[in-house]
XYZ file of C-alpha atoms in Angstrom:
600
model
C -13.590 5.335 -28.968
C -16.759 4.707 -26.972
C -17.153 5.579 -23.307
C -18.796 2.986 -21.082
C -20.311 3.747 -17.720
C -20.426 1.443 -14.747
C -23.246 -1.055 -15.167
C -23.206 -1.059 -18.983
C -23.437 -4.475 -20.630
C -20.558 -5.135 -23.032
C -19.437 -7.883 -25.386
C -15.695 -8.387 -25.739
C -12.866 -10.823 -26.234
C -10.140 -10.936 -23.640
C -7.024 -12.890 -22.808
C -7.363 -13.910 -19.157
C -4.674 -15.287 -16.866
C -4.673 -16.162 -13.153
C -3.774 -13.310 -10.785
C -0.019 -12.908 -10.444
C 1.767 -14.309 -7.421
C 4.518 -12.557 -5.487
C 7.467 -11.610 -7.672
C 9.789 -11.858 -4.672
C 9.797 -14.366 -1.773
C 7.909 -12.698 1.048
C 6.821 -9.829 -1.193
C 3.413 -8.474 -2.101
C 1.103 -11.258 -3.310
C -1.601 -9.892 -5.599
C -3.187 -13.353 -5.866
C -4.054 -13.241 -2.158
C -5.767 -9.858 -2.430
C -7.532 -10.964 -5.632
C -8.907 -14.045 -3.858
C -10.485 -12.009 -1.070
C -11.734 -9.458 -3.614
C -13.353 -12.369 -5.516
C -11.321 -11.747 -8.663
C -10.716 -14.960 -10.562
C -8.597 -13.655 -13.410
C -6.972 -10.587 -14.919
C -5.987 -9.884 -18.488
C -6.175 -7.647 -21.509
C -8.715 -6.948 -24.236
C -8.467 -8.412 -27.709
C -10.186 -6.311 -30.346
C -13.011 -3.864 -29.783
C -15.648 -3.587 -27.066
C -19.304 -3.432 -28.087
C -22.312 -2.540 -25.923
C -24.894 -5.284 -25.539
C -28.090 -6.051 -23.698
C -27.817 -8.074 -20.499
C -30.202 -11.016 -20.560
C -30.062 -11.559 -16.805
C -30.265 -8.264 -14.917
C -27.742 -7.662 -12.168
C -28.833 -7.931 -8.567
C -29.894 -4.896 -6.576
C -26.559 -4.536 -4.738
C -24.541 -4.502 -7.941
C -26.892 -1.985 -9.563
C -26.663 0.243 -6.468
C -22.850 0.313 -6.472
C -22.786 0.844 -10.234
C -25.005 3.892 -9.756
C -22.723 5.181 -6.989
C -19.691 4.667 -9.224
C -21.319 6.668 -12.028
C -21.910 9.536 -9.609
C -18.297 9.391 -8.400
C -16.929 9.320 -11.944
C -19.039 12.294 -13.016
C -18.036 14.328 -9.958
C -14.350 13.405 -10.375
C -14.456 14.491 -14.007
C -16.093 17.771 -13.003
C -13.472 18.522 -10.322
C -10.552 17.619 -12.591
C -11.855 19.739 -15.457
C -12.599 22.724 -13.193
C -9.154 22.852 -11.558
C -7.062 21.394 -14.380
C -3.557 19.943 -14.463
C -1.972 17.901 -11.680
C -3.883 19.914 -9.073
C -7.143 18.872 -10.722
C -6.142 15.203 -10.564
C -5.316 15.532 -6.861
C -8.564 17.390 -6.228
C -10.583 14.613 -7.876
C -8.812 12.049 -5.683
C -9.402 14.060 -2.511
C -13.101 14.610 -3.189
C -14.140 11.241 -4.649
C -11.269 8.846 -3.948
C -10.753 8.358 -7.719
C -7.073 8.383 -8.736
C -7.580 7.794 -12.460
C -6.352 11.247 -13.476
C -3.057 11.140 -11.566
C 0.062 10.870 -13.711
C 3.348 9.279 -12.647
C 5.312 12.536 -12.062
C 2.619 13.829 -9.705
C 2.529 10.553 -7.786
C 6.309 10.579 -7.499
C 6.391 14.184 -6.270
C 3.904 13.734 -3.424
C 5.447 10.365 -2.540
C 8.931 11.839 -2.162
C 7.512 14.703 -0.108
C 5.929 12.179 2.272
C 2.372 13.449 1.716
C 0.989 10.671 -0.459
C -1.888 10.287 1.995
C -3.481 13.523 0.724
C -5.027 11.532 -2.151
C -6.499 9.021 0.283
C -9.864 9.479 1.985
C -8.823 8.792 5.566
C -9.766 9.446 9.155
C -9.240 13.205 9.138
C -11.814 13.698 6.406
C -14.298 11.298 8.004
C -13.993 12.962 11.421
C -14.410 16.445 9.975
C -17.400 15.407 7.876
C -19.146 13.714 10.807
C -18.344 16.657 13.089
C -19.643 19.209 10.594
C -22.910 17.315 10.150
C -23.307 16.714 13.897
C -22.823 20.374 14.802
C -24.785 21.573 11.783
C -27.828 19.383 12.524
C -27.736 20.301 16.204
C -27.559 24.028 15.496
C -30.346 23.692 12.943
C -32.607 21.839 15.374
C -31.797 24.343 18.112
C -33.397 27.093 16.024
C -36.723 25.745 17.260
C -37.273 26.579 20.919
C -39.814 23.801 21.263
C -37.436 21.145 19.954
C -34.492 22.471 21.943
C -36.359 22.535 25.283
C -38.500 19.425 25.038
C -36.668 16.924 22.838
C -33.174 15.337 22.829
C -31.893 17.165 19.769
C -28.288 16.179 20.584
C -29.206 12.527 20.087
C -31.144 13.336 16.938
C -28.132 15.176 15.544
C -25.903 12.217 16.426
C -28.243 9.805 14.619
C -28.383 12.005 11.516
C -24.570 12.391 11.586
C -24.204 8.591 11.626
C -26.213 8.325 8.409
C -24.165 11.163 6.885
C -20.893 9.407 7.796
C -22.084 6.118 6.277
C -23.134 7.896 3.093
C -19.745 9.642 2.887
C -17.945 6.309 3.304
C -19.971 4.733 0.481
C -19.525 7.699 -1.848
C -15.734 7.729 -1.400
C -15.069 4.051 -2.053
C -15.058 2.393 1.389
C -11.317 1.840 1.785
C -9.760 0.332 4.915
C -8.686 3.691 6.385
C -12.117 5.190 5.765
C -13.853 2.140 7.227
C -11.728 2.398 10.373
C -12.681 6.045 10.784
C -16.345 5.228 10.104
C -16.480 2.530 12.791
C -14.837 4.813 15.352
C -17.197 7.661 14.441
C -20.292 5.460 14.671
C -19.171 4.124 18.060
C -18.564 7.642 19.348
C -21.915 8.959 18.101
C -23.583 5.779 19.346
C -22.269 6.581 22.803
C -24.038 9.934 22.535
C -27.269 8.129 21.688
C -26.868 5.859 24.723
C -25.757 8.607 27.142
C -22.396 6.918 27.584
C -18.847 8.231 27.448
C -16.734 7.145 24.483
C -13.113 6.158 25.175
C -10.987 6.743 22.096
C -8.487 3.907 22.548
C -11.305 1.475 23.232
C -13.111 2.732 20.132
C -9.956 2.064 18.123
C -9.743 -1.485 19.475
C -13.392 -2.143 18.599
C -12.842 -0.700 15.108
C -9.834 -2.995 14.615
C -11.909 -5.980 15.736
C -14.680 -5.135 13.271
C -12.275 -4.595 10.361
C -10.504 -7.904 11.011
C -13.853 -9.650 11.379
C -15.165 -8.273 8.075
C -11.899 -8.110 6.114
C -9.319 -10.423 7.735
C -6.942 -9.993 4.795
C -6.666 -6.264 5.585
C -4.467 -7.073 8.597
C -1.545 -7.795 6.262
C -2.055 -4.635 4.203
C -0.172 -1.378 4.586
C -3.419 0.650 4.762
C -4.591 -1.169 7.905
C -1.200 -0.993 9.594
C -0.535 2.674 8.844
C -4.050 3.852 9.662
C -4.378 2.123 13.022
C -0.790 2.828 14.091
C -1.127 6.559 13.353
C -4.442 6.877 15.204
C -3.159 4.881 18.191
C -0.196 7.239 18.453
C -2.394 10.336 18.202
C -4.765 9.042 20.883
C -1.849 8.201 23.181
C -0.282 11.641 22.848
C -3.677 13.292 23.333
C -4.135 11.389 26.599
C -0.696 12.552 27.726
C -1.545 16.119 26.754
C -4.790 15.937 28.750
C -2.891 14.630 31.769
C -0.341 17.416 31.306
C -3.078 20.040 31.179
C -4.711 18.723 34.351
C -1.375 18.572 36.176
C -0.431 22.067 35.032
C -3.758 23.410 36.309
C -3.241 21.649 39.638
C 0.259 23.082 40.060
C -0.851 26.605 39.138
C -3.783 26.496 41.555
C -1.653 25.271 44.498
C -1.275 28.080 47.076
C 2.302 27.163 47.745
C 4.682 26.186 45.026
C 4.710 22.415 44.872
C 7.901 20.538 44.496
C 8.054 19.250 40.937
C 9.729 15.991 39.979
C 10.940 15.057 36.515
C 7.514 13.659 35.633
C 5.830 16.977 36.494
C 8.418 18.919 34.489
C 7.795 16.681 31.494
C 4.032 17.178 31.759
C 4.439 20.945 32.048
C 6.649 21.014 28.940
C 4.084 18.899 27.130
C 1.324 21.278 28.229
C 3.204 24.231 26.737
C 3.673 22.309 23.468
C -0.052 21.652 23.104
C -0.810 25.195 21.992
C -0.340 26.882 18.622
C 1.744 25.411 15.798
C 3.656 23.208 18.239
C 0.480 21.176 18.715
C 0.346 20.160 15.041
C 4.088 19.496 14.959
C 3.859 17.315 18.062
C 1.011 15.309 16.536
C 2.983 14.848 13.320
C 6.054 13.631 15.192
C 3.999 11.140 17.173
C 2.080 9.778 14.171
C 5.275 9.553 12.110
C 7.108 7.688 14.877
C 4.298 5.125 15.096
C 4.073 4.542 11.339
C 7.788 4.726 10.532
C 8.446 0.990 10.847
C 5.405 0.037 8.753
C 6.371 2.498 6.019
C 9.930 1.184 5.901
C 8.884 -2.481 5.917
C 6.169 -2.239 3.274
C 7.639 0.355 0.911
C 11.399 0.141 1.620
C 11.751 3.921 1.782
C 11.413 6.855 4.170
C 10.788 10.580 3.699
C 12.970 12.572 6.152
C 11.164 15.849 5.420
C 7.713 14.571 6.346
C 7.710 16.893 9.395
C 7.671 19.853 7.012
C 4.957 18.676 4.641
C 2.517 16.969 6.998
C 1.441 19.968 9.153
C 0.680 22.080 6.077
C -1.107 19.134 4.484
C -3.356 18.704 7.515
C -4.152 22.417 7.497
C -5.025 22.226 3.796
C -7.371 19.277 4.394
C -9.121 21.092 7.250
C -9.501 24.501 5.581
C -9.751 23.587 1.892
C -10.457 19.942 1.076
C -13.287 18.910 3.411
C -15.316 22.177 3.308
C -14.922 22.330 -0.490
C -15.887 18.667 -0.913
C -19.067 19.055 1.135
C -20.206 22.381 -0.273
C -19.178 21.520 -3.844
C -21.044 18.193 -3.737
C -24.221 19.986 -2.642
C -23.906 22.659 -5.338
C -22.822 20.279 -8.112
C -26.376 19.179 -9.105
C -27.276 22.871 -9.431
C -24.236 23.702 -11.566
C -23.039 26.296 -9.029
C -19.917 24.433 -7.885
C -17.294 25.925 -10.216
C -15.971 28.527 -7.752
C -15.767 25.915 -4.988
C -13.319 23.774 -6.966
C -11.237 26.844 -7.809
C -10.991 27.523 -4.073
C -9.865 23.912 -3.538
C -7.325 24.304 -6.328
C -5.672 27.208 -4.498
C -4.964 25.010 -1.501
C -3.682 22.158 -3.664
C -1.396 24.510 -5.612
C 0.142 25.640 -2.323
C 0.745 22.073 -1.189
C 2.159 21.033 -4.580
C 4.560 23.980 -4.550
C 5.797 22.822 -1.163
C 5.923 19.181 -2.320
C 8.083 20.061 -5.336
C 10.411 22.078 -3.117
C 10.739 19.173 -0.660
C 11.242 16.543 -3.371
C 14.125 18.609 -4.812
C 15.955 18.715 -1.487
C 18.948 16.389 -1.090
C 18.030 13.091 0.533
C 14.286 13.609 0.086
C 13.856 9.844 -0.117
C 15.917 7.278 1.772
C 15.806 3.841 0.147
C 16.085 0.792 2.408
C 16.768 -2.846 1.694
C 14.249 -5.504 2.688
C 14.213 -6.415 6.389
C 14.247 -9.854 7.958
C 10.718 -11.375 7.818
C 10.275 -11.281 11.622
C 11.332 -7.641 11.994
C 7.865 -6.116 11.727
C 6.529 -8.296 14.560
C 8.901 -6.747 17.105
C 8.567 -3.224 15.728
C 4.763 -3.496 15.914
C 4.944 -4.794 19.502
C 7.195 -1.864 20.391
C 4.596 0.582 19.041
C 1.797 -1.185 20.936
C 3.743 -1.119 24.202
C 4.446 2.585 23.802
C 0.829 3.585 23.141
C -1.275 1.074 25.114
C 0.364 0.606 28.496
C -0.431 3.150 31.181
C 2.589 2.855 33.473
C 5.992 4.095 32.387
C 7.550 0.814 33.505
C 5.413 -1.146 31.063
C 5.978 1.454 28.348
C 9.714 0.873 28.786
C 9.211 -2.637 27.354
C 9.096 -0.929 23.975
C 12.846 -0.262 24.159
C 14.104 -3.899 24.042
C 11.467 -4.763 21.454
C 12.591 -1.793 19.378
C 16.215 -2.888 19.712
C 15.397 -6.385 18.439
C 13.395 -4.914 15.570
C 16.227 -2.563 14.619
C 18.583 -5.534 14.636
C 16.279 -7.240 12.129
C 16.489 -4.270 9.773
C 20.093 -5.189 8.981
C 19.459 -8.942 8.817
C 17.371 -9.019 5.676
C 17.763 -11.708 3.048
C 20.151 -10.228 0.476
C 20.038 -11.737 -2.976
C 22.185 -11.789 -6.072
C 19.726 -13.577 -8.347
C 15.934 -13.309 -8.315
C 13.583 -15.178 -10.648
C 9.967 -14.339 -11.436
C 7.438 -17.114 -10.691
C 6.728 -17.589 -14.417
C 10.433 -18.128 -15.142
C 10.510 -15.610 -18.004
C 12.365 -12.782 -16.224
C 15.618 -12.952 -14.254
C 17.316 -10.262 -12.198
C 20.981 -10.643 -11.284
C 23.646 -8.485 -9.736
C 26.261 -7.253 -12.154
C 29.884 -6.437 -11.526
C 28.916 -2.884 -10.473
C 26.782 -4.266 -7.649
C 23.455 -3.156 -9.173
C 20.650 -5.352 -10.402
C 20.280 -6.073 -14.104
C 17.127 -7.525 -15.620
C 16.871 -9.862 -18.568
C 13.762 -11.416 -19.986
C 11.290 -11.570 -22.835
C 8.964 -8.850 -21.548
C 10.095 -7.599 -18.117
C 7.046 -6.472 -16.161
C 7.582 -3.002 -14.688
C 5.793 -3.898 -11.434
C 7.983 -6.969 -10.968
C 11.150 -4.986 -11.619
C 9.997 -2.257 -9.228
C 9.486 -4.820 -6.435
C 12.997 -6.172 -6.960
C 14.595 -2.738 -6.990
C 12.759 -1.606 -3.854
C 13.739 -4.751 -1.949
C 17.343 -4.122 -2.967
C 17.254 -0.513 -1.756
C 17.685 0.737 -5.318
C 15.879 3.982 -6.088
C 16.022 3.696 -9.864
C 12.608 3.832 -11.578
C 11.665 0.474 -13.047
C 11.246 1.966 -16.524
C 14.771 3.382 -16.437
C 16.555 0.426 -14.864
C 18.980 -1.562 -16.977
C 16.981 -4.155 -18.907
C 18.299 -6.703 -21.355
C 15.763 -8.435 -23.599
C 16.032 -10.777 -26.557
C 15.419 -7.768 -28.780
C 18.104 -5.566 -27.281
C 21.588 -6.086 -25.885
C 23.133 -3.310 -23.850
C 26.703 -2.585 -24.897
C 29.186 -3.605 -22.255
C 26.522 -5.304 -20.136
C 27.131 -8.527 -18.212
C 24.470 -10.279 -20.284
C 23.976 -11.104 -23.940
C 20.684 -11.974 -25.551
C 19.183 -13.109 -28.814
C 15.836 -14.503 -29.939
C 16.488 -17.799 -28.114
C 17.215 -16.423 -24.633
C 19.861 -14.696 -22.537
C 23.033 -15.537 -20.666
C 24.376 -13.419 -17.800
C 27.600 -13.588 -15.853
C 27.232 -13.440 -12.084
C 29.661 -11.660 -9.798
C 31.480 -14.926 -8.933
C 31.943 -15.872 -12.589
C 29.096 -18.389 -12.798
C 26.764 -18.250 -15.752
C 22.977 -18.033 -15.557
C 21.032 -18.855 -18.708
C 17.460 -17.846 -19.452
C 16.171 -20.326 -22.026
C 13.197 -19.123 -24.063
C 13.513 -21.627 -26.915
C 13.747 -25.378 -26.364
C 16.551 -25.682 -28.931
C 18.877 -23.890 -26.519
C 18.727 -26.559 -23.810
C 21.337 -28.827 -25.387
C 23.945 -26.071 -25.529
C 23.171 -24.227 -22.310
C 22.752 -27.273 -20.059
C 26.357 -28.201 -20.820
C 27.911 -24.804 -20.063
C 25.663 -22.762 -17.760
C 25.679 -23.145 -13.969
C 22.074 -22.022 -13.525
C 19.278 -22.751 -16.003
C 16.056 -20.728 -15.823
C 13.183 -21.281 -18.218
C 9.392 -21.073 -18.425
C 9.629 -24.308 -20.428
C 10.251 -27.830 -19.120
C 13.949 -28.649 -19.023
C 15.022 -32.031 -20.424
C 16.036 -34.897 -18.165
C 19.788 -35.075 -17.636
C 20.531 -31.333 -17.733
C 23.923 -31.067 -16.020
C 23.583 -27.489 -14.736
C 24.151 -26.976 -11.015
C 20.652 -25.555 -10.554
C 17.699 -26.011 -12.903
C 14.609 -23.865 -12.362
C 12.231 -24.663 -15.171
C 8.482 -24.185 -15.534
C 7.627 -27.332 -13.564
C 9.917 -26.473 -10.657
C 8.793 -22.837 -10.470
C 5.147 -23.909 -10.363
C 6.013 -25.595 -7.068
C 8.276 -22.906 -5.590
C 6.959 -19.613 -6.941
C 9.468 -16.767 -7.078
C 13.025 -17.742 -6.154
C 16.051 -15.788 -4.999
C 19.545 -16.840 -3.894
C 23.027 -15.550 -3.243
C 26.239 -16.466 -5.033
C 29.840 -16.597 -3.854
C 29.560 -19.834 -1.881
C 29.902 -23.434 -3.066
C 26.194 -24.059 -2.445
C 23.524 -21.784 -3.811
C 21.323 -20.979 -0.801
C 17.898 -20.709 -2.401
C 14.797 -19.164 -0.850
C 11.408 -19.669 -2.487
C 8.068 -17.930 -2.112
C 6.177 -21.079 -1.263
C 7.050 -24.382 0.365
C 6.729 -27.642 -1.496
C 3.135 -28.872 -1.345
C 1.854 -25.605 0.125
C -1.847 -25.362 -0.582
C -3.790 -22.168 0.024
C -7.018 -20.937 -1.565
C -5.141 -18.287 -3.557
C -2.075 -20.478 -4.137
C -3.207 -24.013 -4.844
C -0.643 -26.772 -4.807
C 0.240 -27.674 -8.410
C -0.839 -31.021 -9.721
C 1.981 -33.471 -9.363
C 4.267 -33.594 -12.359
C 5.098 -37.163 -13.412
C 8.481 -38.154 -11.996
C 10.935 -40.957 -12.519
C 12.023 -43.398 -9.838
C 14.945 -41.126 -8.905
C 12.587 -38.213 -8.261
C 13.492 -36.302 -11.412
C 10.603 -35.011 -13.533
C 9.709 -37.229 -16.422
C 10.564 -35.661 -19.707
C 12.538 -36.085 -22.832
C 16.167 -36.993 -22.331
C 18.839 -34.463 -23.142
C 20.147 -36.854 -25.788
C 16.822 -36.545 -27.618
C 17.200 -32.786 -27.779
C 20.760 -33.129 -29.049
C 19.718 -35.620 -31.719
C 16.936 -33.331 -32.909
C 19.324 -30.416 -33.137
C 21.480 -32.327 -35.567
C 18.509 -32.919 -37.840
C 16.614 -29.666 -37.414
C 17.668 -26.042 -37.786
C 21.039 -25.192 -36.362
C 20.906 -23.833 -32.824
C 22.799 -20.671 -32.071
C 26.212 -21.033 -30.443
C 26.487 -20.570 -26.687
C 26.883 -16.861 -26.012
């Protein structure tokens, strides 16, 4: 096996396919993200990969980022090898943003503990890095009496810290959360350069404007929503704490004891909570409350014990991760960084011990079903009202908005049958009320999306799957090399046809026909979702138990977007049915050709 670095020219053969669309109506659409990332196709390698010379050299920008990626890969490998094990993989992710060494059990452990953000380079790291460089440069310049007395060394330190923050953002991968922190840091340090005061909430608004201007697709991503919501909540609580501190000082300095109303009592209680460990707990509660709705909507799960893990995680980042990352990166070229990574490993081991303890607690993860599509709009407005408005009367508007949003959490679109956009995998609810999957090669990511939307915590790899190569004993579906047939909870039959010779038999007996192929004209099934129909609708889901199958699709007929182009019109007959071979033709061929299997 040969190792290839970023920027190496290679010759290879690959099987490429268009980026996958959403596997569930309203779910995550990879094709949209791929379009904005300028990815035209994805696929797998066929055969070996050989190095080759590039006739046309890459442009300067591509060569620069390839060089940066080589540095990140080398540093990540060094950190992982120095610490070792799962802690080494987490350390590499915390220092360089590279998650290549993380295994599934480690991901699952920190996810269930509610501290998955420790492997993400986010605002805490950016703020600490910029602050360390700002104070360090200023102290260094202040060693010269001439510079300190005759030149604006504070502005010089701010300018140097801006360059350090930009370099840190580039070296760690420039993710949405890091970009948000970078913009806020640059605005704050820019205010120092211009002798102006920086207002945190205004900085956050400007950072959001810049991110949306540069990356408009980020607005729909969980990283944007979680990052900005958490910071908005922290800024709001910090402003309240500042007001509480000022009011407490005013009351204590009053010669005669002032009469305190409920507002004063609240501010005094908040002032007492701003000291010691209560300060970190209060910040965690506020940030968690602001991000709770976005976590539930995007990931369909919550971590009740996040209030235990988050404070210790923040302390570990402040005392272990950021100082070790900065000092270790400086000593790495000299080969003197080994002890730094061992120091980082001690902090990670402590956090992982706590994460394993939390993940083993009962109810460590609460799984939620998908919400109504409009739910997040009202929950987001409730968060904005709570953190942006100044008066308590306007803040109270968050309560009715929150009530409407909570109502939407129980009005999601339940489904009994869900069909992948390619038509080769079907999920249906069995008699036990749990989803069962049947298909040629069920994709684990697709199955995971279905299970999460259904509030099912089973891992995708361990969920019940029925394929043409395996039939589960006692299952509500039977399969062979030609396809599968499953029995729905109301007794209807859904047939997945993977061989065209099955159409004649299944069209006569199944209620729902699903196939990646084109179904013949005249198929008498109640609902036919073949390759041509699914190209127009995308993923499909519906409920059973009523005379009419209420179907919901991922895309509307004729919908045309850059990442989801409207399919070319399939030839249709005068009655609107797709042109194709008549069912009688299939039946005639079956009598002459190989015998089709009996209906299962």
